[in-house]
Amino acid sequence: MLTDFAALVWVVYGTQLLWFGLGNAQLAAGRDSRISDLSYWAFSAILIVTWMWSLAFVESRSDRVIGTGSAEYVRIADASFRLFGTVAIIAFLAQIDLARGYLLVSLPLGILVLCFTRWMWRQWLVVQRSRGRYSAHVLLVGSLPSVTQLAREFARNPSAGYRVVGACVPNGKTADTIPGTSIPVMGHVGDVTRALQATSADTVAITSADELPAEKVKEISWSLEAGRQHLVLAPSIVDIAGPRLHTRPVAGLPLIHVETPKFSRGQSFLKRSVDLLAASVGVVLLSPILLFLAIAVRLSSEGPVLFRQIRVGFRGREFTMFKFRSMVVNAEELRAQLAAQHRDSGNEVLFKMKNDPRVTPIGRVMRKFSLDELPQLFNVIGGSMSLVGPRPPLPSEVAVYADHVHRRFLAKPGITGLWQVSGRSSLSWEDSVRLDLSYVENWTLLGDFVILGKTARAALAPGETAA
């Protein structure tokens, strides 16, 4: 709250000083209005207070939105636009001639600064939550498989702010733990009240309604301490974005409506326009680097500068993907031998290995910073790829795809994507598919910008390379 207040004071009074200087400028109003006696110094103070109230009214600092997702930023923008819309209406009805430039600068600048300060706090909160601080203490209730899955997801995403302290499962014994974790089993599903007291949990997450009758769920909700303990229901719906989920109460039952993915021509045109503009600008700006890398590859080892490979793209169509050659010339011939020796036990489709002996010295440097993928900008300009999208697979990989995996071809493959900013070569095949399908079904332009930002950060602090 203090940083919000400081940000608004800086923005509003800074804009006022920029517009009017240190003078005591007055509001211009009609003859019969007494508002003309109000100075901009006082009006700015009123604007700051009402802006703070608007942020509180939309619950932009609620525990449910702080620290993860885009809802926090959306609420900031929503509160700000509503406030300035109200100010404009009042000014029109009261015949107050507000300085338009003062408002037109304060609104967007205020939103940007507020979002930036919230983002800074979020980075701090992510670090703290990774250390187990400022997180909800969760008691999981449900079947063993569903509890295990949710526990692993929470452990994989500590920034979400959920720390599992115990679980209640059918036929659970207090000496047991959840498989693959150190989470203690606090008893069976009927021991929730006792488990809450033993673990001091402030959140109960029910993962499987089949194990609990409706009356038992009500009893659990009634037993929770109002304002301190919360009840969360985790349905078996995964990788569905919030805008596609709608809750509708019918006869006392909260029904969850899931909208089917929409792939409109307008969205495709917007994405293509951004791709074409950004890739064209990127080629121009990066042309010195592209030339330097081309010379370095040519001088470092025998073979062509570019590596061309057939990949499968949009709607299952094959295309030629370009990369700077980072391996020896006979890399594909060695692939089968290495695949047999180093097959990833957690990945039955992709061949990925660390310290690949086929990689050349200059190739290792390029892969470390993802520079070998820069020629794919020409794929983007040509329309066979996008800046952001699913990983472009090989035809041999597609041949063993399950039917549902083919949904990834509803979008163009990308130079980067969720798969690249979420673990890259450390991901299992199942996780790679899940991330690709999640991207395809929940695409937004804002999401693309977020992924591009994470990719840039990963390139500056390189880790593993992608296949």
PDB file of N, CA and C in Angstrom, residues 137-221:
ATOM      1  N   HIS A 137      -0.521 -22.272   4.131  1.00  0.00           N
ATOM      2  CA  HIS A 137      -0.263 -23.639   4.578  1.00  0.00           C
ATOM      3  C   HIS A 137      -1.486 -24.479   4.229  1.00  0.00           C
ATOM      4  N   VAL A 138      -1.290 -25.439   3.335  1.00  0.00           N
ATOM      5  CA  VAL A 138      -2.407 -26.151   2.718  1.00  0.00           C
ATOM      6  C   VAL A 138      -2.507 -27.582   3.224  1.00  0.00           C
ATOM      7  N   LEU A 139      -3.742 -27.977   3.529  1.00  0.00           N
ATOM      8  CA  LEU A 139      -4.063 -29.376   3.830  1.00  0.00           C
ATOM      9  C   LEU A 139      -4.826 -29.929   2.635  1.00  0.00           C
ATOM     10  N   LEU A 140      -4.273 -30.941   1.974  1.00  0.00           N
ATOM     11  CA  LEU A 140      -4.911 -31.542   0.808  1.00  0.00           C
ATOM     12  C   LEU A 140      -5.852 -32.658   1.234  1.00  0.00           C
ATOM     13  N   VAL A 141      -7.016 -32.705   0.599  1.00  0.00           N
ATOM     14  CA  VAL A 141      -8.015 -33.729   0.913  1.00  0.00           C
ATOM     15  C   VAL A 141      -8.526 -34.310  -0.396  1.00  0.00           C
ATOM     16  N   GLY A 142      -8.471 -35.636  -0.532  1.00  0.00           N
ATOM     17  CA  GLY A 142      -8.977 -36.279  -1.740  1.00  0.00           C
ATOM     18  C   GLY A 142      -8.336 -37.625  -1.965  1.00  0.00           C
ATOM     19  N   SER A 143      -8.519 -38.159  -3.166  1.00  0.00           N
ATOM     20  CA  SER A 143      -7.925 -39.455  -3.494  1.00  0.00           C
ATOM     21  C   SER A 143      -6.409 -39.324  -3.563  1.00  0.00           C
ATOM     22  N   LEU A 144      -5.713 -40.435  -3.354  1.00  0.00           N
ATOM     23  CA  LEU A 144      -4.253 -40.403  -3.340  1.00  0.00           C
ATOM     24  C   LEU A 144      -3.666 -39.908  -4.662  1.00  0.00           C
ATOM     25  N   PRO A 145      -4.149 -40.363  -5.833  1.00  0.00           N
ATOM     26  CA  PRO A 145      -3.580 -39.855  -7.092  1.00  0.00           C
ATOM     27  C   PRO A 145      -3.782 -38.350  -7.283  1.00  0.00           C
ATOM     28  N   SER A 146      -4.981 -37.849  -6.976  1.00  0.00           N
ATOM     29  CA  SER A 146      -5.244 -36.421  -7.178  1.00  0.00           C
ATOM     30  C   SER A 146      -4.464 -35.572  -6.186  1.00  0.00           C
ATOM     31  N   VAL A 147      -4.342 -36.049  -4.950  1.00  0.00           N
ATOM     32  CA  VAL A 147      -3.561 -35.330  -3.941  1.00  0.00           C
ATOM     33  C   VAL A 147      -2.088 -35.295  -4.343  1.00  0.00           C
ATOM     34  N   THR A 148      -1.577 -36.412  -4.832  1.00  0.00           N
ATOM     35  CA  THR A 148      -0.176 -36.486  -5.252  1.00  0.00           C
ATOM     36  C   THR A 148       0.107 -35.530  -6.400  1.00  0.00           C
ATOM     37  N   GLN A 149      -0.802 -35.489  -7.376  1.00  0.00           N
ATOM     38  CA  GLN A 149      -0.614 -34.607  -8.526  1.00  0.00           C
ATOM     39  C   GLN A 149      -0.607 -33.143  -8.109  1.00  0.00           C
ATOM     40  N   LEU A 150      -1.565 -32.747  -7.274  1.00  0.00           N
ATOM     41  CA  LEU A 150      -1.640 -31.350  -6.860  1.00  0.00           C
ATOM     42  C   LEU A 150      -0.439 -30.970  -5.999  1.00  0.00           C
ATOM     43  N   ALA A 151       0.007 -31.888  -5.149  1.00  0.00           N
ATOM     44  CA  ALA A 151       1.178 -31.618  -4.312  1.00  0.00           C
ATOM     45  C   ALA A 151       2.414 -31.372  -5.174  1.00  0.00           C
ATOM     46  N   ARG A 152       2.559 -32.143  -6.236  1.00  0.00           N
ATOM     47  CA  ARG A 152       3.699 -31.961  -7.134  1.00  0.00           C
ATOM     48  C   ARG A 152       3.615 -30.638  -7.885  1.00  0.00           C
ATOM     49  N   GLU A 153       2.398 -30.245  -8.288  1.00  0.00           N
ATOM     50  CA  GLU A 153       2.239 -28.969  -8.987  1.00  0.00           C
ATOM     51  C   GLU A 153       2.577 -27.800  -8.072  1.00  0.00           C
ATOM     52  N   PHE A 154       2.131 -27.865  -6.819  1.00  0.00           N
ATOM     53  CA  PHE A 154       2.453 -26.806  -5.864  1.00  0.00           C
ATOM     54  C   PHE A 154       3.956 -26.742  -5.617  1.00  0.00           C
ATOM     55  N   ALA A 155       4.603 -27.913  -5.514  1.00  0.00           N
ATOM     56  CA  ALA A 155       6.048 -27.942  -5.288  1.00  0.00           C
ATOM     57  C   ALA A 155       6.805 -27.397  -6.492  1.00  0.00           C
ATOM     58  N   ARG A 156       6.262 -27.624  -7.684  1.00  0.00           N
ATOM     59  CA  ARG A 156       6.904 -27.162  -8.914  1.00  0.00           C
ATOM     60  C   ARG A 156       6.734 -25.661  -9.099  1.00  0.00           C
ATOM     61  N   ASN A 157       5.681 -25.085  -8.514  1.00  0.00           N
ATOM     62  CA  ASN A 157       5.396 -23.654  -8.673  1.00  0.00           C
ATOM     63  C   ASN A 157       5.261 -22.984  -7.308  1.00  0.00           C
ATOM     64  N   PRO A 158       6.377 -22.831  -6.587  1.00  0.00           N
ATOM     65  CA  PRO A 158       6.297 -22.212  -5.258  1.00  0.00           C
ATOM     66  C   PRO A 158       5.822 -20.768  -5.294  1.00  0.00           C
ATOM     67  N   SER A 159       5.974 -20.098  -6.458  1.00  0.00           N
ATOM     68  CA  SER A 159       5.548 -18.701  -6.551  1.00  0.00           C
ATOM     69  C   SER A 159       4.041 -18.551  -6.424  1.00  0.00           C
ATOM     70  N   ALA A 160       3.290 -19.652  -6.599  1.00  0.00           N
ATOM     71  CA  ALA A 160       1.836 -19.592  -6.440  1.00  0.00           C
ATOM     72  C   ALA A 160       1.450 -19.341  -4.993  1.00  0.00           C
ATOM     73  N   GLY A 161       2.346 -19.637  -4.070  1.00  0.00           N
ATOM     74  CA  GLY A 161       2.092 -19.318  -2.668  1.00  0.00           C
ATOM     75  C   GLY A 161       1.341 -20.377  -1.892  1.00  0.00           C
ATOM     76  N   TYR A 162       1.477 -21.647  -2.279  1.00  0.00           N
ATOM     77  CA  TYR A 162       0.832 -22.743  -1.550  1.00  0.00           C
ATOM     78  C   TYR A 162       1.898 -23.722  -1.070  1.00  0.00           C
ATOM     79  N   ARG A 163       1.958 -23.913   0.234  1.00  0.00           N
ATOM     80  CA  ARG A 163       2.918 -24.854   0.825  1.00  0.00           C
ATOM     81  C   ARG A 163       2.130 -25.961   1.517  1.00  0.00           C
ATOM     82  N   VAL A 164       2.244 -27.173   1.000  1.00  0.00           N
ATOM     83  CA  VAL A 164       1.467 -28.302   1.516  1.00  0.00           C
ATOM     84  C   VAL A 164       2.087 -28.793   2.817  1.00  0.00           C
ATOM     85  N   VAL A 165       1.262 -28.849   3.870  1.00  0.00           N
ATOM     86  CA  VAL A 165       1.750 -29.281   5.184  1.00  0.00           C
ATOM     87  C   VAL A 165       1.183 -30.628   5.608  1.00  0.00           C
ATOM     88  N   GLY A 166       0.239 -31.163   4.844  1.00  0.00           N
ATOM     89  CA  GLY A 166      -0.339 -32.458   5.197  1.00  0.00           C
ATOM     90  C   GLY A 166      -1.421 -32.848   4.218  1.00  0.00           C
ATOM     91  N   ALA A 167      -1.890 -34.084   4.345  1.00  0.00           N
ATOM     92  CA  ALA A 167      -2.923 -34.582   3.437  1.00  0.00           C
ATOM     93  C   ALA A 167      -3.800 -35.601   4.143  1.00  0.00           C
ATOM     94  N   CYS A 168      -5.059 -35.629   3.741  1.00  0.00           N
ATOM     95  CA  CYS A 168      -6.005 -36.640   4.211  1.00  0.00           C
ATOM     96  C   CYS A 168      -6.499 -37.410   2.987  1.00  0.00           C
ATOM     97  N   VAL A 169      -6.277 -38.710   2.988  1.00  0.00           N
ATOM     98  CA  VAL A 169      -6.648 -39.560   1.852  1.00  0.00           C
ATOM     99  C   VAL A 169      -7.443 -40.758   2.356  1.00  0.00           C
ATOM    100  N   PRO A 170      -8.225 -41.414   1.486  1.00  0.00           N
ATOM    101  CA  PRO A 170      -8.981 -42.596   1.911  1.00  0.00           C
ATOM    102  C   PRO A 170      -8.054 -43.663   2.487  1.00  0.00           C
ATOM    103  N   ASN A 171      -8.447 -44.210   3.620  1.00  0.00           N
ATOM    104  CA  ASN A 171      -7.665 -45.258   4.287  1.00  0.00           C
ATOM    105  C   ASN A 171      -6.266 -44.786   4.653  1.00  0.00           C
ATOM    106  N   GLY A 172      -6.112 -43.476   4.840  1.00  0.00           N
ATOM    107  CA  GLY A 172      -4.795 -42.945   5.171  1.00  0.00           C
ATOM    108  C   GLY A 172      -4.387 -43.248   6.598  1.00  0.00           C
ATOM    109  N   LYS A 173      -3.107 -43.518   6.786  1.00  0.00           N
ATOM    110  CA  LYS A 173      -2.546 -43.777   8.107  1.00  0.00           C
ATOM    111  C   LYS A 173      -1.536 -42.685   8.430  1.00  0.00           C
ATOM    112  N   THR A 174      -1.517 -42.278   9.673  1.00  0.00           N
ATOM    113  CA  THR A 174      -0.686 -41.145  10.076  1.00  0.00           C
ATOM    114  C   THR A 174       0.804 -41.403   9.921  1.00  0.00           C
ATOM    115  N   ALA A 175       1.214 -42.637   9.765  1.00  0.00           N
ATOM    116  CA  ALA A 175       2.638 -42.941   9.599  1.00  0.00           C
ATOM    117  C   ALA A 175       3.080 -42.847   8.144  1.00  0.00           C
ATOM    118  N   ASP A 176       2.129 -42.658   7.224  1.00  0.00           N
ATOM    119  CA  ASP A 176       2.443 -42.646   5.793  1.00  0.00           C
ATOM    120  C   ASP A 176       2.838 -41.245   5.321  1.00  0.00           C
ATOM    121  N   THR A 177       3.401 -41.199   4.115  1.00  0.00           N
ATOM    122  CA  THR A 177       3.674 -39.938   3.424  1.00  0.00           C
ATOM    123  C   THR A 177       3.161 -40.053   1.990  1.00  0.00           C
ATOM    124  N   ILE A 178       2.943 -38.906   1.368  1.00  0.00           N
ATOM    125  CA  ILE A 178       2.517 -38.899  -0.029  1.00  0.00           C
ATOM    126  C   ILE A 178       3.673 -39.409  -0.888  1.00  0.00           C
ATOM    127  N   PRO A 179       3.428 -40.357  -1.797  1.00  0.00           N
ATOM    128  CA  PRO A 179       4.508 -40.932  -2.617  1.00  0.00           C
ATOM    129  C   PRO A 179       5.341 -39.872  -3.330  1.00  0.00           C
ATOM    130  N   GLY A 180       6.657 -40.014  -3.204  1.00  0.00           N
ATOM    131  CA  GLY A 180       7.567 -39.097  -3.876  1.00  0.00           C
ATOM    132  C   GLY A 180       7.766 -37.776  -3.171  1.00  0.00           C
ATOM    133  N   THR A 181       7.166 -37.613  -1.995  1.00  0.00           N
ATOM    134  CA  THR A 181       7.297 -36.365  -1.238  1.00  0.00           C
ATOM    135  C   THR A 181       7.517 -36.687   0.236  1.00  0.00           C
ATOM    136  N   SER A 182       7.754 -35.650   1.015  1.00  0.00           N
ATOM    137  CA  SER A 182       7.864 -35.812   2.470  1.00  0.00           C
ATOM    138  C   SER A 182       6.615 -35.312   3.176  1.00  0.00           C
ATOM    139  N   ILE A 183       5.524 -35.121   2.423  1.00  0.00           N
ATOM    140  CA  ILE A 183       4.279 -34.601   2.987  1.00  0.00           C
ATOM    141  C   ILE A 183       3.611 -35.684   3.826  1.00  0.00           C
ATOM    142  N   PRO A 184       3.339 -35.417   5.090  1.00  0.00           N
ATOM    143  CA  PRO A 184       2.751 -36.452   5.948  1.00  0.00           C
ATOM    144  C   PRO A 184       1.260 -36.650   5.686  1.00  0.00           C
ATOM    145  N   VAL A 185       0.828 -37.897   5.775  1.00  0.00           N
ATOM    146  CA  VAL A 185      -0.597 -38.216   5.723  1.00  0.00           C
ATOM    147  C   VAL A 185      -1.145 -38.062   7.134  1.00  0.00           C
ATOM    148  N   MET A 186      -2.169 -37.214   7.287  1.00  0.00           N
ATOM    149  CA  MET A 186      -2.709 -36.897   8.609  1.00  0.00           C
ATOM    150  C   MET A 186      -3.898 -37.775   8.973  1.00  0.00           C
ATOM    151  N   GLY A 187      -4.248 -38.724   8.106  1.00  0.00           N
ATOM    152  CA  GLY A 187      -5.382 -39.598   8.385  1.00  0.00           C
ATOM    153  C   GLY A 187      -6.274 -39.726   7.169  1.00  0.00           C
ATOM    154  N   HIS A 188      -7.471 -40.267   7.371  1.00  0.00           N
ATOM    155  CA  HIS A 188      -8.403 -40.417   6.256  1.00  0.00           C
ATOM    156  C   HIS A 188      -9.211 -39.132   6.070  1.00  0.00           C
ATOM    157  N   VAL A 189     -10.093 -39.135   5.071  1.00  0.00           N
ATOM    158  CA  VAL A 189     -10.798 -37.904   4.711  1.00  0.00           C
ATOM    159  C   VAL A 189     -11.755 -37.422   5.797  1.00  0.00           C
ATOM    160  N   GLY A 190     -12.060 -38.266   6.750  1.00  0.00           N
ATOM    161  CA  GLY A 190     -12.935 -37.848   7.841  1.00  0.00           C
ATOM    162  C   GLY A 190     -12.199 -37.170   8.976  1.00  0.00           C
ATOM    163  N   ASP A 191     -10.857 -37.091   8.872  1.00  0.00           N
ATOM    164  CA  ASP A 191     -10.044 -36.517   9.945  1.00  0.00           C
ATOM    165  C   ASP A 191      -9.599 -35.088   9.647  1.00  0.00           C
ATOM    166  N   VAL A 192     -10.334 -34.395   8.791  1.00  0.00           N
ATOM    167  CA  VAL A 192      -9.901 -33.069   8.355  1.00  0.00           C
ATOM    168  C   VAL A 192      -9.821 -32.086   9.516  1.00  0.00           C
ATOM    169  N   THR A 193     -10.837 -32.064  10.362  1.00  0.00           N
ATOM    170  CA  THR A 193     -10.857 -31.107  11.477  1.00  0.00           C
ATOM    171  C   THR A 193      -9.666 -31.317  12.398  1.00  0.00           C
ATOM    172  N   ARG A 194      -9.397 -32.570  12.737  1.00  0.00           N
ATOM    173  CA  ARG A 194      -8.248 -32.868  13.600  1.00  0.00           C
ATOM    174  C   ARG A 194      -6.936 -32.517  12.901  1.00  0.00           C
ATOM    175  N   ALA A 195      -6.859 -32.798  11.594  1.00  0.00           N
ATOM    176  CA  ALA A 195      -5.641 -32.503  10.842  1.00  0.00           C
ATOM    177  C   ALA A 195      -5.381 -31.000  10.768  1.00  0.00           C
ATOM    178  N   LEU A 196      -6.447 -30.209  10.667  1.00  0.00           N
ATOM    179  CA  LEU A 196      -6.291 -28.756  10.646  1.00  0.00           C
ATOM    180  C   LEU A 196      -5.643 -28.255  11.933  1.00  0.00           C
ATOM    181  N   GLN A 197      -6.087 -28.799  13.041  1.00  0.00           N
ATOM    182  CA  GLN A 197      -5.526 -28.394  14.326  1.00  0.00           C
ATOM    183  C   GLN A 197      -4.077 -28.842  14.464  1.00  0.00           C
ATOM    184  N   ALA A 198      -3.774 -30.039  13.969  1.00  0.00           N
ATOM    185  CA  ALA A 198      -2.426 -30.589  14.115  1.00  0.00           C
ATOM    186  C   ALA A 198      -1.409 -29.867  13.235  1.00  0.00           C
ATOM    187  N   THR A 199      -1.837 -29.436  12.062  1.00  0.00           N
ATOM    188  CA  THR A 199      -0.908 -28.810  11.109  1.00  0.00           C
ATOM    189  C   THR A 199      -0.948 -27.289  11.119  1.00  0.00           C
ATOM    190  N   SER A 200      -1.954 -26.708  11.780  1.00  0.00           N
ATOM    191  CA  SER A 200      -2.159 -25.251  11.766  1.00  0.00           C
ATOM    192  C   SER A 200      -2.320 -24.725  10.341  1.00  0.00           C
ATOM    193  N   ALA A 201      -2.905 -25.545   9.476  1.00  0.00           N
ATOM    194  CA  ALA A 201      -3.132 -25.134   8.087  1.00  0.00           C
ATOM    195  C   ALA A 201      -4.174 -24.024   8.028  1.00  0.00           C
ATOM    196  N   ASP A 202      -3.997 -23.097   7.092  1.00  0.00           N
ATOM    197  CA  ASP A 202      -4.974 -22.023   6.921  1.00  0.00           C
ATOM    198  C   ASP A 202      -5.794 -22.196   5.645  1.00  0.00           C
ATOM    199  N   THR A 203      -5.527 -23.270   4.894  1.00  0.00           N
ATOM    200  CA  THR A 203      -6.255 -23.535   3.655  1.00  0.00           C
ATOM    201  C   THR A 203      -6.498 -25.027   3.505  1.00  0.00           C
ATOM    202  N   VAL A 204      -7.732 -25.393   3.158  1.00  0.00           N
ATOM    203  CA  VAL A 204      -8.071 -26.781   2.847  1.00  0.00           C
ATOM    204  C   VAL A 204      -8.346 -26.856   1.352  1.00  0.00           C
ATOM    205  N   ALA A 205      -7.598 -27.703   0.651  1.00  0.00           N
ATOM    206  CA  ALA A 205      -7.786 -27.887  -0.789  1.00  0.00           C
ATOM    207  C   ALA A 205      -8.356 -29.275  -1.036  1.00  0.00           C
ATOM    208  N   ILE A 206      -9.603 -29.331  -1.490  1.00  0.00           N
ATOM    209  CA  ILE A 206     -10.262 -30.608  -1.784  1.00  0.00           C
ATOM    210  C   ILE A 206     -10.015 -30.930  -3.251  1.00  0.00           C
ATOM    211  N   THR A 207      -9.320 -32.024  -3.501  1.00  0.00           N
ATOM    212  CA  THR A 207      -8.895 -32.363  -4.860  1.00  0.00           C
ATOM    213  C   THR A 207      -9.805 -33.365  -5.543  1.00  0.00           C
ATOM    214  N   SER A 208     -10.637 -34.058  -4.789  1.00  0.00           N
ATOM    215  CA  SER A 208     -11.496 -35.082  -5.388  1.00  0.00           C
ATOM    216  C   SER A 208     -12.807 -35.132  -4.636  1.00  0.00           C
ATOM    217  N   ALA A 209     -13.862 -34.614  -5.264  1.00  0.00           N
ATOM    218  CA  ALA A 209     -15.173 -34.584  -4.618  1.00  0.00           C
ATOM    219  C   ALA A 209     -15.765 -35.980  -4.467  1.00  0.00           C
ATOM    220  N   ASP A 210     -15.251 -36.947  -5.250  1.00  0.00           N
ATOM    221  CA  ASP A 210     -15.789 -38.305  -5.171  1.00  0.00           C
ATOM    222  C   ASP A 210     -15.548 -38.920  -3.799  1.00  0.00           C
ATOM    223  N   GLU A 211     -14.483 -38.467  -3.133  1.00  0.00           N
ATOM    224  CA  GLU A 211     -14.144 -39.037  -1.833  1.00  0.00           C
ATOM    225  C   GLU A 211     -14.900 -38.363  -0.692  1.00  0.00           C
ATOM    226  N   LEU A 212     -15.561 -37.249  -0.985  1.00  0.00           N
ATOM    227  CA  LEU A 212     -16.264 -36.504   0.057  1.00  0.00           C
ATOM    228  C   LEU A 212     -17.684 -36.201  -0.389  1.00  0.00           C
ATOM    229  N   PRO A 213     -18.684 -36.615   0.367  1.00  0.00           N
ATOM    230  CA  PRO A 213     -20.063 -36.243   0.031  1.00  0.00           C
ATOM    231  C   PRO A 213     -20.266 -34.746   0.235  1.00  0.00           C
ATOM    232  N   ALA A 214     -21.306 -34.213  -0.398  1.00  0.00           N
ATOM    233  CA  ALA A 214     -21.562 -32.775  -0.334  1.00  0.00           C
ATOM    234  C   ALA A 214     -21.735 -32.288   1.097  1.00  0.00           C
ATOM    235  N   GLU A 215     -22.384 -33.098   1.932  1.00  0.00           N
ATOM    236  CA  GLU A 215     -22.598 -32.692   3.320  1.00  0.00           C
ATOM    237  C   GLU A 215     -21.278 -32.560   4.066  1.00  0.00           C
ATOM    238  N   LYS A 216     -20.322 -33.444   3.752  1.00  0.00           N
ATOM    239  CA  LYS A 216     -19.025 -33.379   4.423  1.00  0.00           C
ATOM    240  C   LYS A 216     -18.265 -32.126   4.008  1.00  0.00           C
ATOM    241  N   VAL A 217     -18.377 -31.753   2.733  1.00  0.00           N
ATOM    242  CA  VAL A 217     -17.727 -30.528   2.266  1.00  0.00           C
ATOM    243  C   VAL A 217     -18.304 -29.321   2.995  1.00  0.00           C
ATOM    244  N   LYS A 218     -19.634 -29.316   3.189  1.00  0.00           N
ATOM    245  CA  LYS A 218     -20.264 -28.229   3.940  1.00  0.00           C
ATOM    246  C   LYS A 218     -19.747 -28.181   5.370  1.00  0.00           C
ATOM    247  N   GLU A 219     -19.644 -29.348   6.000  1.00  0.00           N
ATOM    248  CA  GLU A 219     -19.159 -29.395   7.380  1.00  0.00           C
ATOM    249  C   GLU A 219     -17.747 -28.831   7.485  1.00  0.00           C
ATOM    250  N   ILE A 220     -16.914 -29.166   6.507  1.00  0.00           N
ATOM    251  CA  ILE A 220     -15.545 -28.652   6.523  1.00  0.00           C
ATOM    252  C   ILE A 220     -15.550 -27.134   6.398  1.00  0.00           C
ATOM    253  N   SER A 221     -16.366 -26.602   5.480  1.00  0.00           N
ATOM    254  CA  SER A 221     -16.419 -25.151   5.292  1.00  0.00           C
ATOM    255  C   SER A 221     -16.942 -24.450   6.537  1.00  0.00           C
TER     256      SER A 221
END
